[in-house]
mmCIF file of C-alpha atoms in Angstrom:
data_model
loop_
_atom_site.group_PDB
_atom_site.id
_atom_site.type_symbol
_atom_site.label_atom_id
_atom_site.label_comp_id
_atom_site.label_asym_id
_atom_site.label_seq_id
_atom_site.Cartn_x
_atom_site.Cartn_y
_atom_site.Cartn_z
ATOM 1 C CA UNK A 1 89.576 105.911 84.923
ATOM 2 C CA UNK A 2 90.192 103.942 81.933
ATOM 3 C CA UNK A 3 87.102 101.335 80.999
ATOM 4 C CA UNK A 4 88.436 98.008 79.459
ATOM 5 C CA UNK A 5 85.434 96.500 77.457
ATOM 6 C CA UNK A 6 86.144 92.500 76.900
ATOM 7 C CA UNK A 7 84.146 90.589 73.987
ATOM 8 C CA UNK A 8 82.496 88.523 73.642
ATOM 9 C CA UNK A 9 80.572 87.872 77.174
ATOM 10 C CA UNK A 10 80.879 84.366 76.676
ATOM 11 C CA UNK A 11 82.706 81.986 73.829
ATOM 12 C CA UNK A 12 82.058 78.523 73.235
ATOM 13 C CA UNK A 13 84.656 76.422 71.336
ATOM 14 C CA UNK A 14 85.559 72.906 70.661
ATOM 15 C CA UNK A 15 88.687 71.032 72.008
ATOM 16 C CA UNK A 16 91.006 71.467 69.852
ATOM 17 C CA UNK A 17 90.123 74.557 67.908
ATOM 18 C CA UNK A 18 91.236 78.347 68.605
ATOM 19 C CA UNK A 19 89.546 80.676 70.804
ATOM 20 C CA UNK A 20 90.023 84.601 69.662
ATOM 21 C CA UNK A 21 89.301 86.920 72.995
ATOM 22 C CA UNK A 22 89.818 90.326 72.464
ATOM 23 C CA UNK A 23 90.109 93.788 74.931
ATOM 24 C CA UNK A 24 89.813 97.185 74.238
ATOM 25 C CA UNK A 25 90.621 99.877 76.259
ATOM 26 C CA UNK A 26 88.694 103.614 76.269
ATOM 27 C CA UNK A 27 92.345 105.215 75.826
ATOM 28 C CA UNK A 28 95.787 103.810 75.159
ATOM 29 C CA UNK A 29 97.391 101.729 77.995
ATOM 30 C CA UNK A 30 100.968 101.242 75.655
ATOM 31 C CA UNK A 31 101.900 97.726 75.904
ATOM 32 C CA UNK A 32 100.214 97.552 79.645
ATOM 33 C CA UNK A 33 98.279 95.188 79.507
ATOM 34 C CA UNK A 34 97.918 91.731 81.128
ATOM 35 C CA UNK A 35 95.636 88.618 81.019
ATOM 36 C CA UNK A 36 94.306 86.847 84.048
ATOM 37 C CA UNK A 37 92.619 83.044 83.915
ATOM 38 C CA UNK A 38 89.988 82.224 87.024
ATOM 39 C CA UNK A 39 88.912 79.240 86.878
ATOM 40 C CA UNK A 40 85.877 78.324 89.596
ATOM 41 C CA UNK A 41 86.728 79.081 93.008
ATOM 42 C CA UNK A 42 90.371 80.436 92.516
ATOM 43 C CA UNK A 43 92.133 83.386 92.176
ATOM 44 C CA UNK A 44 93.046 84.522 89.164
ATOM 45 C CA UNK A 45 96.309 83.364 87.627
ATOM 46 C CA UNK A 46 98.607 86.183 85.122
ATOM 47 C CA UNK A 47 99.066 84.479 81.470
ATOM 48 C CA UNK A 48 100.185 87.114 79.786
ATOM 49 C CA UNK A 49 101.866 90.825 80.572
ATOM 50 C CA UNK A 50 103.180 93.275 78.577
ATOM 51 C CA UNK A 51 100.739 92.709 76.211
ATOM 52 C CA UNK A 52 102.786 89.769 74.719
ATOM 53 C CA UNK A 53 105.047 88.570 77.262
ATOM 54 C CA UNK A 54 103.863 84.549 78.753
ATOM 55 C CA UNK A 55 104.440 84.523 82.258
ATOM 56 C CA UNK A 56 106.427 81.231 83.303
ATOM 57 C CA UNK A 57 104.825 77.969 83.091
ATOM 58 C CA UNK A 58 102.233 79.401 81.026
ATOM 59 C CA UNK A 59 101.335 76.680 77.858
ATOM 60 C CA UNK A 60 102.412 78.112 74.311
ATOM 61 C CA UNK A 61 98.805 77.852 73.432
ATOM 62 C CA UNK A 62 98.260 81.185 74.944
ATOM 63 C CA UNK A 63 99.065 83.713 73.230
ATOM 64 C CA UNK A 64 98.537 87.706 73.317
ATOM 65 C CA UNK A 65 98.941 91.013 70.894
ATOM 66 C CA UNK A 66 98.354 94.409 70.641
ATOM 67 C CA UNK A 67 99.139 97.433 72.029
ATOM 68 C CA UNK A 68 97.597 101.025 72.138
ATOM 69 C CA UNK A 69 93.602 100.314 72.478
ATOM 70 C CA UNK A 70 93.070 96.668 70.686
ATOM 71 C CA UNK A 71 94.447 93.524 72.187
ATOM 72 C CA UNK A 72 94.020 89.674 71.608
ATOM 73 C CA UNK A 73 94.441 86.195 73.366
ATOM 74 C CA UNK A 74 94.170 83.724 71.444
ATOM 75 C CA UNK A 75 94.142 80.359 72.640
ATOM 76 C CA UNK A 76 95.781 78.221 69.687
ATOM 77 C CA UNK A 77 94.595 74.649 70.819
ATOM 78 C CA UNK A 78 91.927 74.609 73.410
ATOM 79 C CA UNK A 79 91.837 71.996 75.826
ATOM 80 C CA UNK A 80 89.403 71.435 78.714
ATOM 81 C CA UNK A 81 91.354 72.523 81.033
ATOM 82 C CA UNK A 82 90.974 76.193 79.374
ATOM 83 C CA UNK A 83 87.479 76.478 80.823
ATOM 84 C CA UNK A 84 87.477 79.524 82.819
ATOM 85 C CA UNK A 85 86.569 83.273 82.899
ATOM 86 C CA UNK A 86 89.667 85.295 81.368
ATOM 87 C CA UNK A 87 90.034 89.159 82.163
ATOM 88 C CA UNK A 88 92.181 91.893 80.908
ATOM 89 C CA UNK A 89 93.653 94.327 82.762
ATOM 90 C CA UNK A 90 95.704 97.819 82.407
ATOM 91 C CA UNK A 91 98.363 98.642 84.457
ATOM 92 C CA UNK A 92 99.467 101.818 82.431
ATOM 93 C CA UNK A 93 97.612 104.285 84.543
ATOM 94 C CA UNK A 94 96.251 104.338 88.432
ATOM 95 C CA UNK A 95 93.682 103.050 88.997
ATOM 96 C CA UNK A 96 94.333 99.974 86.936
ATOM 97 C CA UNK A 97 91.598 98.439 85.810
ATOM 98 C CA UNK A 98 89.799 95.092 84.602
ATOM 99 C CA UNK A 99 87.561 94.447 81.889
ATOM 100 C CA UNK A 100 83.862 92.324 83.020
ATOM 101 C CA UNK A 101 85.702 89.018 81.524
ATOM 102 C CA UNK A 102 84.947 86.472 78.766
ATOM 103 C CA UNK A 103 83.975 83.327 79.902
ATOM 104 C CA UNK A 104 84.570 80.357 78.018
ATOM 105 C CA UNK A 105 83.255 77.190 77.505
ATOM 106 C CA UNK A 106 83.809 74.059 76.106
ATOM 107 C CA UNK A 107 81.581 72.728 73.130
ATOM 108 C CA UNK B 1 107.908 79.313 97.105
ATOM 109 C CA UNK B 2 105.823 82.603 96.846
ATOM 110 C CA UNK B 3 102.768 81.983 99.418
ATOM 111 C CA UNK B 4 100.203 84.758 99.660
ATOM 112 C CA UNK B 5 97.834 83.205 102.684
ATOM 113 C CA UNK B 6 94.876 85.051 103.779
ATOM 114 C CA UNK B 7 92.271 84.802 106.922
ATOM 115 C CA UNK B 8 89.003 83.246 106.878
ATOM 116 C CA UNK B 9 85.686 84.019 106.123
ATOM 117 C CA UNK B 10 83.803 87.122 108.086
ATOM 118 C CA UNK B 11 80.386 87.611 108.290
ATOM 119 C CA UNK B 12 79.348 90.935 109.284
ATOM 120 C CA UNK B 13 76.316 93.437 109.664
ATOM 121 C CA UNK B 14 75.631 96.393 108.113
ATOM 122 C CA UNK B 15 77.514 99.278 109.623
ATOM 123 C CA UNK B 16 80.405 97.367 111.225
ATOM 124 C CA UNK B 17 83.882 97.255 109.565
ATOM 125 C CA UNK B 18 86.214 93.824 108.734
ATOM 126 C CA UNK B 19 89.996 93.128 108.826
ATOM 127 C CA UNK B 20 91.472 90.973 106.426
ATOM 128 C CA UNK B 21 95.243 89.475 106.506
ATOM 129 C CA UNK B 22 97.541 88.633 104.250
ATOM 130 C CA UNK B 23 100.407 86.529 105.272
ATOM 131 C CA UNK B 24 103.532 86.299 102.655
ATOM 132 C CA UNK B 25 105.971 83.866 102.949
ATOM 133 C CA UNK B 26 109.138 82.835 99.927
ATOM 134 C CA UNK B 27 110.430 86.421 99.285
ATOM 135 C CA UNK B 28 111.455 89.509 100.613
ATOM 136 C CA UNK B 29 107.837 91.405 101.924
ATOM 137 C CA UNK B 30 109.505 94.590 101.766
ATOM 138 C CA UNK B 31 110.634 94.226 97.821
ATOM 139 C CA UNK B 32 107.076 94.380 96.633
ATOM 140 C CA UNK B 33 103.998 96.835 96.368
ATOM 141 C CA UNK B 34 100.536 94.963 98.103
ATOM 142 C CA UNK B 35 97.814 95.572 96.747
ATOM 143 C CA UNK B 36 93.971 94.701 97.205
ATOM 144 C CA UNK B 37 91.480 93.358 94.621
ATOM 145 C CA UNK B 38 87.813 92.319 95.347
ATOM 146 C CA UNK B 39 85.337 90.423 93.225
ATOM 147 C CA UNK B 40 81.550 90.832 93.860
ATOM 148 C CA UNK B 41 79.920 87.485 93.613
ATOM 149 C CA UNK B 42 79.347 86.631 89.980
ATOM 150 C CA UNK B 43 81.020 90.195 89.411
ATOM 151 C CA UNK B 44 84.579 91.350 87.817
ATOM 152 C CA UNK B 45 87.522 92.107 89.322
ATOM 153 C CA UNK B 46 87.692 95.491 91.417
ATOM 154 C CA UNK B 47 91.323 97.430 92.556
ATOM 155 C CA UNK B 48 91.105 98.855 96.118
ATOM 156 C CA UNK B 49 94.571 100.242 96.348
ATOM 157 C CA UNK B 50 97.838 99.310 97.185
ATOM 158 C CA UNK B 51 100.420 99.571 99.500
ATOM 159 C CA UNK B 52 104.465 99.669 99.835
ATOM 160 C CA UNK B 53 105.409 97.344 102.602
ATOM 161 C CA UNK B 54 108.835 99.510 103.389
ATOM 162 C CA UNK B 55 107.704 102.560 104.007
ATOM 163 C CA UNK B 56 103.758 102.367 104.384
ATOM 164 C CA UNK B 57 102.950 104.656 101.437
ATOM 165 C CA UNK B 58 99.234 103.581 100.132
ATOM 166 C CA UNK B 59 97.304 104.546 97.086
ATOM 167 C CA UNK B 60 93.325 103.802 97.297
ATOM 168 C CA UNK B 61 91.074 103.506 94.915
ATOM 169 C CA UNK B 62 88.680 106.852 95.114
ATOM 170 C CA UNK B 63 85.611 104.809 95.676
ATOM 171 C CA UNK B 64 87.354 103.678 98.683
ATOM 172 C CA UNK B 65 89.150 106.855 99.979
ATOM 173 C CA UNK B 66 87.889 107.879 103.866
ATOM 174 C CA UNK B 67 86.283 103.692 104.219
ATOM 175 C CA UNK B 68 89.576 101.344 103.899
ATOM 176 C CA UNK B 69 92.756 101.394 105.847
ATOM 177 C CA UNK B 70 95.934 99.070 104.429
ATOM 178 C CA UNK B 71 98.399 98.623 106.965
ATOM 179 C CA UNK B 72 101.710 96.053 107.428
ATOM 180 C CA UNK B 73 103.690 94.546 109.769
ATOM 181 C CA UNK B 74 107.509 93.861 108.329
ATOM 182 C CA UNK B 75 107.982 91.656 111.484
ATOM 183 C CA UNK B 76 105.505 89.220 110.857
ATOM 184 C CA UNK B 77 105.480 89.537 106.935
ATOM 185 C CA UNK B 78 101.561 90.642 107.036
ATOM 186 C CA UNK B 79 99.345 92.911 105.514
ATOM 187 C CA UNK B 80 96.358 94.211 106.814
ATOM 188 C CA UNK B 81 93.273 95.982 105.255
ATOM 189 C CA UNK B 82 90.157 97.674 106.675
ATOM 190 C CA UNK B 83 87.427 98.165 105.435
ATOM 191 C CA UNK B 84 84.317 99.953 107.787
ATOM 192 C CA UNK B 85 80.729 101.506 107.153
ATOM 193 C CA UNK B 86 80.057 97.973 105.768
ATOM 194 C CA UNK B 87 76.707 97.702 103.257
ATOM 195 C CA UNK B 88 75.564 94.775 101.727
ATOM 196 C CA UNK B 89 77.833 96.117 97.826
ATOM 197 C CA UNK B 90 81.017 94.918 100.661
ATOM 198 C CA UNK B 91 79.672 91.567 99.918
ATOM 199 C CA UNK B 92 82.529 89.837 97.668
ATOM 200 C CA UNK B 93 85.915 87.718 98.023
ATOM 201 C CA UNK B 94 88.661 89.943 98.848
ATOM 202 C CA UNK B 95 92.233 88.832 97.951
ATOM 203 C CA UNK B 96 95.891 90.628 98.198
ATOM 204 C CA UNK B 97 97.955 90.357 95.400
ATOM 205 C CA UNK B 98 101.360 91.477 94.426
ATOM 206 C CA UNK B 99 104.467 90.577 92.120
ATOM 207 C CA UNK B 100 107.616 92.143 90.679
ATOM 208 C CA UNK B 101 105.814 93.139 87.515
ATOM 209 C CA UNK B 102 104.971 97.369 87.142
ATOM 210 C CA UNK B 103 101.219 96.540 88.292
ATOM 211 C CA UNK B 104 99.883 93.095 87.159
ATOM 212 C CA UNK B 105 100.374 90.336 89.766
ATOM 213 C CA UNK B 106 101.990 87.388 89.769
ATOM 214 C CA UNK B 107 101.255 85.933 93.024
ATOM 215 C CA UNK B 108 97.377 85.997 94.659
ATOM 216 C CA UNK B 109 96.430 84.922 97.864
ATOM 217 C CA UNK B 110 93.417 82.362 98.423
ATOM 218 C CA UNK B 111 90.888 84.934 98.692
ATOM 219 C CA UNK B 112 88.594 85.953 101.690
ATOM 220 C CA UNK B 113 85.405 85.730 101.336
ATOM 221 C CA UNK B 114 83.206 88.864 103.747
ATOM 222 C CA UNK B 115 79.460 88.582 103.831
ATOM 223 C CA UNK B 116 78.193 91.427 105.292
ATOM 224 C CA UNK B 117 74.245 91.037 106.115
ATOM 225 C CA UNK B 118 71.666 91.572 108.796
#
């Protein structure tokens, strides 16, 4: 099984400035990789896929890069509604799997 | 509208198994793979498996292999999973999730949340 390792645990940034999240995965997943946001008490909701790709009606803050191992979402503008846990996934071999998350805050 | 609507909360004991149901609603049940994903309290997000609505093909997650069951019914638009031999690491929110996407989800159900304790 493939072990996706998030950092950091937990990120605090100010409204307004850019949150860097990154993923890393313990062999290459390609471009399969997607981003989840759960905010408290709901399911998780897909921002990004393919590594790149916004899913519709996701904000053009978000924003996501890398393939192979390494992969980033950045956040360009944070706003408070951007409080949440986000979590990685792979999807490029079964089982898929989920990194532990980076929660973020607001400052 | 996609709608991914799940049944309520289950308390159970140690030992004794749980069904959970998914209902789908706004597209075609059959077009998509179902899968299951649980999250311990506090906890990440765990895969259980998956299942094709069409044909009733599954794929479970090893830890899981010989103590879940995923099931559907095309005629009602429902999926089912099982889950028995219930310990107190069952404890978690259990939600189906599927989408057109090659394994990430675009559409989640509420979630169910199973307490299992004595």
């Amino acid at each position: 099984e493939i072990v996706m390792t998030q950092s950091p645990g937990t990120l605090s940034v100010s409204p307004g400035e850019r949150a860097t999240l990154s993923c890393r995965a313990s062999q290459s997943v390609s471009s399969k990789l997607a981003w989840y946001q759960q905010k408290p008490g709901q399911a998780p909701r897909v921002l990004i896929y393919g590594a790149s790709t916004r899913a519709p009606g996701i904000p053009a803050r978000f924003s996501g890069s890398g393939s192979g191992t390494e992969f980033t979402l950045i956040i360009s503008s944070l706003q408070s509604e951007d409080l949440a846990v986000y979590y990685c996934q792979q999807y490029n071999n079964w089982p898929c799997s989920f990194g532990q998350g980076t929660k973020l805050e607001i400052k | 509208q996609v709608q991914l609507v799940q049944s309520g909360a289950e308390v159970k004991k140690p030992g004794a198994s749980v069904r959970v149901s998914c209902k789908a609603s706004g597209y075609t049940f059959t077009a998509y793979y179902m899968h299951w994903v649980r999250q311990a309290p506090g906890q990440g997000l765990e895969w259980m498996g998956w299942i094709v609505p069409v044909n009733g093909d599954t794929n479970y997650a090893q830890r899981f292999q010989g103590r879940v069951t995923m099931t559907t019914d095309t005629s009602i638009n429902t999926a089912y999973m099982d889950l028995n031999r219930l310990t107190s690491d069952d404890t978690a929110v259990y939600y189906c999730a599927t989408g057109g996407g090659s394994g990430w989800y675009d559409y989640w159900g509420q979630g169910t949340l199973v307490t299992v304790s004595s």
